[in-house]
Amino acid sequence: MQKAPQMEWKKPTCMGEKPSRRSGHTFSLVKAPAGGSVVYLFGGCNSKTKPPGPCNDLYKLDLADYFWGKVETTDAFPPSRWHHTANTVNDTQIVVFGGFSDNRGTTPRYFNDMWILDTVTDTWSKPPPLEGGKTWENCPVPRGAHSSTVVDNKALYVFGGYGGTGYSRHDFNDLLVLDLESWEWKDIETKGEVPEARSGHQTAYIPGKLYVCGGWNAVQQFDDLYILDIATATWSKSVTASGEAWGPKRWNHSALGVFSVPFWKMFVFGGNSGDLMEGGNPQGTFINDLVVLESGSNTWSRPEVIGETPSPRADTPMVFDEQTSSMIVFGGWSNRWYDDVYTCRVSDVVGPPYSIEAISPQIGPITGSTTTIIRGMGFESVKGGVTVRYACMKGFLETEGNVLSDTELSFPTPNYEKFGPVAVECRVAIGGKDLTCSTVSFKYFSVTSCDQCLAFGPGITDGCIAMSPVSFVIEARDSNGVKRICGMDDFCVKIRDMGGLDDEDHFYKLLQEKEAGGEEVEEIEEKLWAEVDDIGDGTYLVTFLPQRPAKYQIDVEFLGSFDGPAGPIRGSPFTIISADAENGDEVNELAGGLFVGALDSKTKLLKEFCNDKLKGLRAPIDSNSDVKELIAVKEHLRDVEERAEEMSLLIDSTTASLQYLKAISTPGMDRKLDAINNAKDLWNDVLTQAPVTETAIVPVTKVWAGKTTDKMTLYAREMKRLYYDFKDREFFNYSASPKAARDLMVETEKMLEEEKKTLEANKHLCSIFGFPDMINDQLTIMKQMESDIAQMRKTWDVTEELDTFILRSKDILWREIDPEALEDGGKFQMKCVKGLHKDVRWSDCYKTIDKNCKDFQNTIPLIQMLGSKAMRPRHWDMLMKATHKTFVPPHKDPDLLLGGLLSLNLHEFVTDVEEICDQANKEEKMEIQLADLTKRWQAIEFLAQMYQNTDVPLLAIQEEDFEALEADQLMVQGFMASRFLAQFEEEVIGWQKGLANVSDVYMFVQEIQRTWSYLEPLFIGSEEVKRELPEDAVRFAGIDVDVKDMLRAAWATKNIKEACNLDGLIQKLEGISEQLDMCKKSLADFLDGRRRQFPRYYFTSEADLLDILSNGSQPAKINI
């Protein structure tokens, strides 16, 4: 379980100016400005003074490094004293009140003054009412050994002590309070059980209350605890924390209250103890124990103390540092003074600022991952991650959680399979702080394992009555076979109706109808609903209603709740046969005669089985025993081994059944349990005898095993020879007809049936003598032969179907061929062939049909190509030449059958057929393109625009026609490069020349038209040109006639191709072009001469220049 809380004492090494030995001083903790804590020590009975006495030294101890420093004050400071009190207010001030003086001179023996130390400046001051020597109204009478307690930094409560005026001792039990804001004293009138007057006691503040413990007076010592309710000023004595519950009487101890969750705690250390009236010791006994009061229950506890414990002492003040969760003490008295510092780490007892109270759920699976809620308080007081510890006697595991609110946190339980199903204690740590002192309890339970669960009851027993509810019990068990103690598991129960028991049954009829119709029979299944009731103790009651007398299969599957191994439970699936009877409710009861009788039968079966096996195992076997006797014993051994799980399940389920029936008060179960236990003992005897017998027969077994090995070796050779002969049988060859092949297979099967009897006998021998693998090859050969026959039957079915398909295809007329249908049929046949088992692909039959099917498939595309409209008689002639066979082609024989072409074995001439068909298609394409070319150029004609309102046309071609000319020339050029040109060579060459003439003539015409239209106005209309260029003018006059005639003739023809392909036209155009160039050159030379004479003419066009030259004698025309 969790480690018990401990309080660890340590003695730190201190440095600096350490205080002298003393007791009765005060120890006050304040927070340092730079962080951490500082403890101020003031006064006390100092051992250094001569004689020892009170002092007013002021020291401070830095708890960060335990460094002492003496505080020197130059202003006013308190007189020397001891047994005074000092309390920290607002973290920066220390209020000192009362105490005993050194009683020297005029110093009073008891003080009732008050001093305030400002720890920021380390200066002393008095409260306002005492400044200037004023009298403090209602101030307590002088005293020491009292207690003072600060409440909420607002009030200082003073209780008890002894003092007064003079030297007599007067003990007090008055209660006064000082308002730390108004600095006014007030005497509190209390009620209830007021404590007796005392001093040397201690008072601790726990919110809303003051706890006063121990002390003494002039008459007696105290071991009581009083509690003051501050709100009502009512005292009460705690019975649970007083007297023997606390321990011996105690005074001059130290005590303080410490915040803890859920309740504050009060720590008490050391002091004097004993009964001074009886002991005769005026000081009593010094003690050094550290006890703790739980304020929630007002009970004392004494946690284990470890470490370097301080020696017993009294008058030792104590402070608590919440940053380290430690108590700190200094000095004290035990017939000597001390100057040592001790710390005690009490975090295990105080705990963090949060606590836990309850957990839900309180149980969970050892596989963990159960979402769990812990309730408590203070969870939001600390920031950081949540750690939950689950501890048991064997160890602990931790998991992470999340804070949901200040009172709730959630987490997944850890996987506890390492420690098993045990009770654990849970504690929580948040933000790296200590684990809670409080704990909550959690119980792990084991998870169910499918292979250990049992089922029993009339619901899985033959003979349960149909049409009446029937039940059975599932008993969940863990992986060790131990019954589970709680529920919450998920089981799936499937009940299937497997069919009725007579010919009138509906399902039986349906099966017969399907078989008669030749349909494939599917499993008929009807499911029944089952109700699973979680009893909560690890058992589950399953109830269902059999609809009719029938056979039922009941599957029970564990679904893996809590990550347990899932799967079918032991014995599942269960098969039962329900019956028809009137008393179904009685028979189907859990404690009814059917189930109880079945348990008796199981016990009897087990007993008989065990007796039979014991008898057989104990039969004498020696070297003279024959093999049959040896085999009989070994069969008994094998039965024990093979049925071991069956018997184990029978014992476990029967025992569980009887225990369950006993638990529900079924009479007679003790006797039946004794019977099953006796049978179980017999089974154990069998298990014990089996290895003894097995050892005893070893010598004989070795002899007969050797003989059997030789026999099996010889048999292996015989089986190999048989297999070789088997593969040579005729039904593997395509040459055998389907009927003959099937007859041969039937004959072969009969031969194999006889051989299987020998094989089974040899298999049994091998199994008995412990080398079952030795017969495996022979079993494999037998299975292979049986498989080969089955696969060859399918092969011959496919063969027959393929041959029929090809024969039917041959009878199709050529003109009615549907290539797609042929292709689909061929693919289906190939699918059937490829679907045959790989074990028969070596056979001649398979190879032949595979080839035939492939040949047919390869022929179908060729037939489709030959059916093209592009095929001409010349192409069919080419096909005959390629195949070297003569036939009547389709264009001559319209009743040609597909078989005629299939007989050509086209698959052997794939390349030739593809080449012929490709040529036919290409030639057809060329034929179509030439026809289109002819049609197109028959429609292309010249366009014309009449020259200067004359009848002379200027010819042109539409832009798209010119583009067509270029495209057609490229197309014809492609024809010329084609390897299929021969058939159209003459026509193509004609087109090549014709289109070339069109292109050339059109270019000449365009050039001649442009030049002629430019020169005609000059040579015909300009007198100046005629005068200056008479020869050229005469030449141009002849050209003018030729050009006009040529243009008029082309326009009259209209068709461009016809007009451009006249004989001698190109030569004529070339002559006209040369004559025009001569005229143009002569004109250019003439004009250049004039420009040289008159350079300004360089800026005049030829037409304007000729106009100027022609009208030189008529200036008026030129000016216009």
XYZ file of C-alpha atoms in Angstrom, residues 28-33 87-95 116-120 150-156 179-183:
32
model
C 9.200 34.451 14.303
C 9.107 33.741 10.574
C 8.640 36.516 8.015
C 8.899 36.601 4.236
C 12.104 38.085 2.896
C 11.731 40.988 0.424
C 3.782 37.116 16.572
C 4.197 38.007 12.910
C 1.689 40.525 11.543
C 1.203 41.342 7.832
C 4.392 39.429 6.953
C 6.666 42.365 7.872
C 6.063 43.169 11.560
C 6.754 41.222 14.717
C 4.705 42.097 17.829
C 6.899 46.193 17.341
C 9.819 45.200 15.092
C 9.702 46.469 11.510
C 11.558 43.726 9.651
C 11.983 45.900 6.566
C -2.725 36.629 15.777
C -6.099 36.135 14.074
C -6.400 37.210 10.436
C -3.779 39.973 10.957
C -6.488 41.981 12.710
C -6.405 40.928 16.346
C -3.996 39.564 18.924
C -7.340 45.281 17.897
C -4.250 45.711 15.713
C -5.824 48.604 13.837
C -7.176 50.715 16.747
C -4.666 49.324 19.272
